[in-house]
CSV table of C-alpha atoms in Angstrom, one decimal:
chain,number,residue,atom,x,y,z
A,1,MET,CA,7.2,5.5,25.0
A,2,PRO,CA,10.6,3.9,24.2
A,3,PRO,CA,13.0,6.2,22.3
A,4,SER,CA,13.0,3.8,19.2
A,5,ARG,CA,9.3,4.1,18.8
A,6,SER,CA,9.4,7.9,19.2
A,7,LEU,CA,12.1,8.1,16.6
A,8,SER,CA,10.1,5.9,14.2
A,9,ILE,CA,7.0,8.1,14.5
A,10,ALA,CA,9.0,11.3,14.3
A,11,ALA,CA,10.8,10.0,11.1
A,12,LEU,CA,7.5,9.1,9.5
A,13,LEU,CA,6.0,12.5,10.3
A,14,VAL,CA,9.0,14.3,8.9
A,15,LEU,CA,8.8,12.3,5.7
A,16,ALA,CA,5.1,13.0,5.4
A,17,ALA,CA,5.7,16.7,5.8
A,18,ALA,CA,8.4,16.7,3.2
A,19,ALA,CA,6.3,14.8,0.7
A,20,ARG,CA,3.4,17.2,1.2
A,21,ALA,CA,5.7,20.1,0.6
A,22,GLY,CA,6.8,18.6,-2.7
A,23,ALA,CA,3.2,18.0,-3.7
A,24,ALA,CA,2.3,21.6,-2.8
A,25,ALA,CA,5.1,22.9,-5.0
A,26,GLY,CA,2.9,21.8,-7.9
A,27,GLN,CA,5.4,19.5,-9.6
A,28,PRO,CA,3.3,17.9,-12.4
A,29,ALA,CA,3.1,14.2,-12.8
A,30,PRO,CA,4.8,12.9,-15.9
A,31,ALA,CA,2.6,12.3,-18.8
A,32,PRO,CA,1.9,8.6,-19.6
A,33,ARG,CA,3.9,7.4,-22.5
A,34,SER,CA,2.7,5.0,-25.1
A,35,GLY,CA,4.8,2.2,-26.5
A,36,GLY,CA,5.6,-1.4,-25.7
A,37,GLY,CA,6.0,-3.3,-22.5
A,38,ASP,CA,5.1,-1.9,-19.2
A,39,ARG,CA,5.0,1.7,-20.4
A,40,GLY,CA,2.2,0.7,-22.8
A,41,ALA,CA,0.3,-1.0,-20.0
A,42,ALA,CA,0.7,2.1,-17.8
A,43,HIS,CA,-0.7,4.3,-20.6
A,44,LYS,CA,-3.9,2.3,-20.6
A,45,LEU,CA,-4.5,2.7,-16.8
A,46,ALA,CA,-7.7,4.4,-15.7
A,47,LEU,CA,-6.2,6.3,-12.8
A,48,PRO,CA,-8.1,6.3,-9.5
A,49,PRO,CA,-9.1,9.7,-8.0
A,50,LYS,CA,-6.2,11.6,-6.3
A,51,ALA,CA,-3.6,9.3,-8.0
A,52,THR,CA,-0.3,10.7,-8.9
A,53,ARG,CA,2.3,9.3,-11.3
A,54,ALA,CA,5.1,11.5,-10.0
A,55,GLN,CA,7.1,8.4,-9.0
A,56,ALA,CA,6.0,6.1,-11.8
A,57,GLY,CA,8.8,3.8,-12.9
A,58,THR,CA,10.5,3.8,-9.5
A,59,ALA,CA,11.5,0.3,-8.3
A,60,ALA,CA,9.7,-1.1,-5.3
A,61,PRO,CA,11.6,-0.6,-2.1
A,62,ALA,CA,13.7,-3.5,-0.8
A,63,ALA,CA,12.7,-2.7,2.8
A,64,GLU,CA,11.2,-5.6,4.8
A,65,PHE,CA,7.8,-6.2,6.4
A,66,ALA,CA,6.5,-9.2,8.3
A,67,ASP,CA,3.9,-11.8,7.8
A,68,GLU,CA,1.8,-13.2,10.7
A,69,ARG,CA,4.5,-15.8,11.6
A,70,GLY,CA,7.1,-13.0,11.8
A,71,ALA,CA,8.9,-14.0,8.7
A,72,LYS,CA,10.4,-11.0,6.9
A,73,GLN,CA,9.6,-10.5,3.2
A,74,THR,CA,9.9,-7.8,0.6
A,75,LEU,CA,7.8,-6.9,-2.5
A,76,ALA,CA,10.2,-9.0,-4.6
A,77,ALA,CA,8.3,-12.1,-3.4
A,78,TYR,CA,5.3,-11.0,-5.4
A,79,ARG,CA,6.9,-10.3,-8.7
A,80,GLY,CA,5.0,-11.7,-11.7
A,81,ARG,CA,1.7,-9.9,-11.1
A,82,PRO,CA,0.6,-6.4,-10.1
A,83,VAL,CA,0.7,-5.7,-6.4
A,84,LEU,CA,-1.4,-3.1,-4.6
A,85,VAL,CA,0.2,-2.0,-1.4
A,86,ASN,CA,-2.0,-0.2,1.2
A,87,LEU,CA,-0.4,1.4,4.3
A,88,TRP,CA,-2.9,1.6,7.1
A,89,ALA,CA,-3.2,1.5,10.9
A,90,THR,CA,-5.9,0.4,13.4
A,91,TRP,CA,-6.1,4.0,14.8
A,92,CYS,CA,-6.6,5.6,11.3
A,93,VAL,CA,-10.4,6.1,10.7
A,94,PRO,CA,-10.1,6.6,6.9
A,95,CYS,CA,-7.9,3.5,6.7
A,96,ILE,CA,-10.4,1.4,8.5
A,97,ALA,CA,-13.2,2.7,6.3
A,98,GLU,CA,-11.4,1.5,3.1
A,99,LEU,CA,-10.3,-1.9,4.3
A,100,PRO,CA,-13.6,-3.6,3.3
A,101,THR,CA,-13.3,-2.1,-0.2
A,102,LEU,CA,-9.7,-3.6,-0.5
A,103,ASP,CA,-11.0,-6.9,0.7
A,104,ARG,CA,-13.7,-6.9,-2.0
A,105,LEU,CA,-11.2,-5.8,-4.6
A,106,GLN,CA,-8.9,-8.8,-3.7
A,107,ALA,CA,-11.9,-11.2,-3.8
A,108,ARG,CA,-12.9,-9.8,-7.3
A,109,THR,CA,-9.5,-9.9,-8.9
A,110,GLY,CA,-8.3,-13.2,-7.4
A,111,LYS,CA,-4.8,-14.2,-8.4
A,112,ARG,CA,-4.5,-11.5,-11.1
A,113,LEU,CA,-3.7,-8.8,-8.4
A,114,LYS,CA,-2.1,-9.1,-5.0
A,115,VAL,CA,-3.5,-6.7,-2.4
A,116,LEU,CA,-1.3,-6.3,0.7
A,117,ALA,CA,-2.5,-4.3,3.7
A,118,ILE,CA,0.7,-3.3,5.5
A,119,SER,CA,-0.1,-2.1,9.0
A,120,GLN,CA,1.9,0.8,10.5
A,121,ASP,CA,0.8,0.0,14.1
A,122,LEU,CA,3.7,0.1,16.5
A,123,GLY,CA,2.2,-2.9,18.3
A,124,GLY,CA,2.7,-5.0,15.2
A,125,TRP,CA,0.7,-8.2,14.9
A,126,ARG,CA,-0.7,-7.8,18.4
A,127,ASP,CA,-2.6,-4.7,17.2
A,128,ILE,CA,-3.6,-6.3,13.8
A,129,ARG,CA,-5.0,-9.5,15.5
A,130,ARG,CA,-6.9,-7.4,18.0
A,131,PHE,CA,-8.6,-5.5,15.1
A,132,ALA,CA,-8.8,-8.0,12.2
A,133,LYS,CA,-10.7,-10.9,13.8
A,134,PRO,CA,-10.7,-14.1,11.7
A,135,GLY,CA,-13.3,-13.9,8.9
A,136,LEU,CA,-13.6,-10.1,9.0
A,137,PHE,CA,-11.6,-9.6,5.8
A,138,PRO,CA,-11.3,-13.1,4.3
A,139,ALA,CA,-9.6,-12.1,1.1
A,140,LEU,CA,-7.2,-9.5,2.4
A,141,ASP,CA,-3.5,-10.3,3.3
A,142,PHE,CA,-2.2,-8.3,6.2
A,143,ARG,CA,1.4,-7.6,6.9
A,144,SER,CA,3.2,-5.6,9.6
A,145,ASP,CA,5.7,-2.8,9.4
A,146,LYS,CA,5.8,-2.0,13.1
A,147,ASP,CA,9.2,-0.3,12.8
A,148,THR,CA,7.9,1.8,9.8
A,149,ASN,CA,11.0,1.0,7.8
A,150,PHE,CA,8.9,0.1,4.7
A,151,ALA,CA,6.8,3.3,5.0
A,152,VAL,CA,10.0,5.4,5.3
A,153,ALA,CA,11.5,3.6,2.2
A,154,LEU,CA,8.3,4.2,0.3
A,155,LYS,CA,8.4,7.9,1.3
A,156,ALA,CA,4.9,7.6,2.7
A,157,ALA,CA,3.0,10.9,3.0
A,158,GLY,CA,0.5,10.0,5.7
A,159,LEU,CA,-2.1,7.3,6.0
A,160,PRO,CA,-3.8,5.7,4.2
A,161,MET,CA,-1.5,5.5,1.3
A,162,THR,CA,-1.8,3.1,-1.5
A,163,VAL,CA,0.8,2.3,-4.3
A,164,LEU,CA,0.3,0.1,-7.4
A,165,TYR,CA,3.3,-1.9,-8.6
A,166,ASP,CA,3.4,-3.7,-12.0
A,167,ALA,CA,4.4,-7.3,-12.4
A,168,ASN,CA,8.1,-6.2,-12.6
A,169,GLY,CA,8.0,-4.3,-9.3
A,170,ARG,CA,7.9,-0.8,-10.8
A,171,GLU,CA,5.5,1.8,-9.4
A,172,LEU,CA,2.6,2.8,-11.7
A,173,TRP,CA,0.8,5.3,-9.4
A,174,ARG,CA,0.1,6.2,-5.8
A,175,VAL,CA,-2.8,7.7,-3.8
A,176,ASN,CA,-2.7,9.5,-0.5
A,177,GLY,CA,-6.1,9.2,1.1
A,178,SER,CA,-8.9,6.7,1.0
A,179,VAL,CA,-10.6,5.4,-2.1
A,180,GLU,CA,-13.5,3.0,-2.7
A,181,TRP,CA,-11.2,0.4,-4.3
A,182,ASP,CA,-13.8,-2.1,-5.3
A,183,LYS,CA,-15.7,0.5,-7.4
A,184,LEU,CA,-12.7,1.0,-9.7
A,185,PRO,CA,-12.5,-0.9,-13.0
A,186,ASP,CA,-9.9,-3.6,-13.5
A,187,SER,CA,-8.1,-1.3,-15.9
A,188,ALA,CA,-7.1,1.0,-12.9
A,189,PHE,CA,-4.9,-1.9,-11.8
A,190,GLY,CA,-3.4,-2.8,-15.2
A,191,LEU,CA,-5.6,-5.9,-15.5
């Protein structure tokens, strides 16, 4: 394996261990606040199972990921509506199990919510194309983070990991582990 790939994997594993250690320290998530603007919307959220608000209010990372053409983009391109970011990989069994639920969620919510499935596969789009054949997930938008820069900036604590950002690019909650996303009410996504 080339050194750059080993370093990326090692960096992701170190970050995952550090995040788990912080969670194990029992730091409580901040209580939702009522009031106007986004804080009021966050207060009305029906949180998914295993969700934490420990980083609520944090701005979305400026790290880049790539679309299928290889064009780099950031989450700033999606401002104006909530964005659900799912970090996954083709080798991650729980990730694969939840992809159909993310696809159904995107189909159900339409333009009110953007669901981005950002692959952590080191093979990038080659691996994604091999797995996600045309028509398999018709509503889901895939992106690639083959260098894991986005996952590192997000302080990912393993896969799958999902983060909800509000229309202004501020984190509302995050979940480590798989969820049946299509079974959650729209209110879980601030809709």
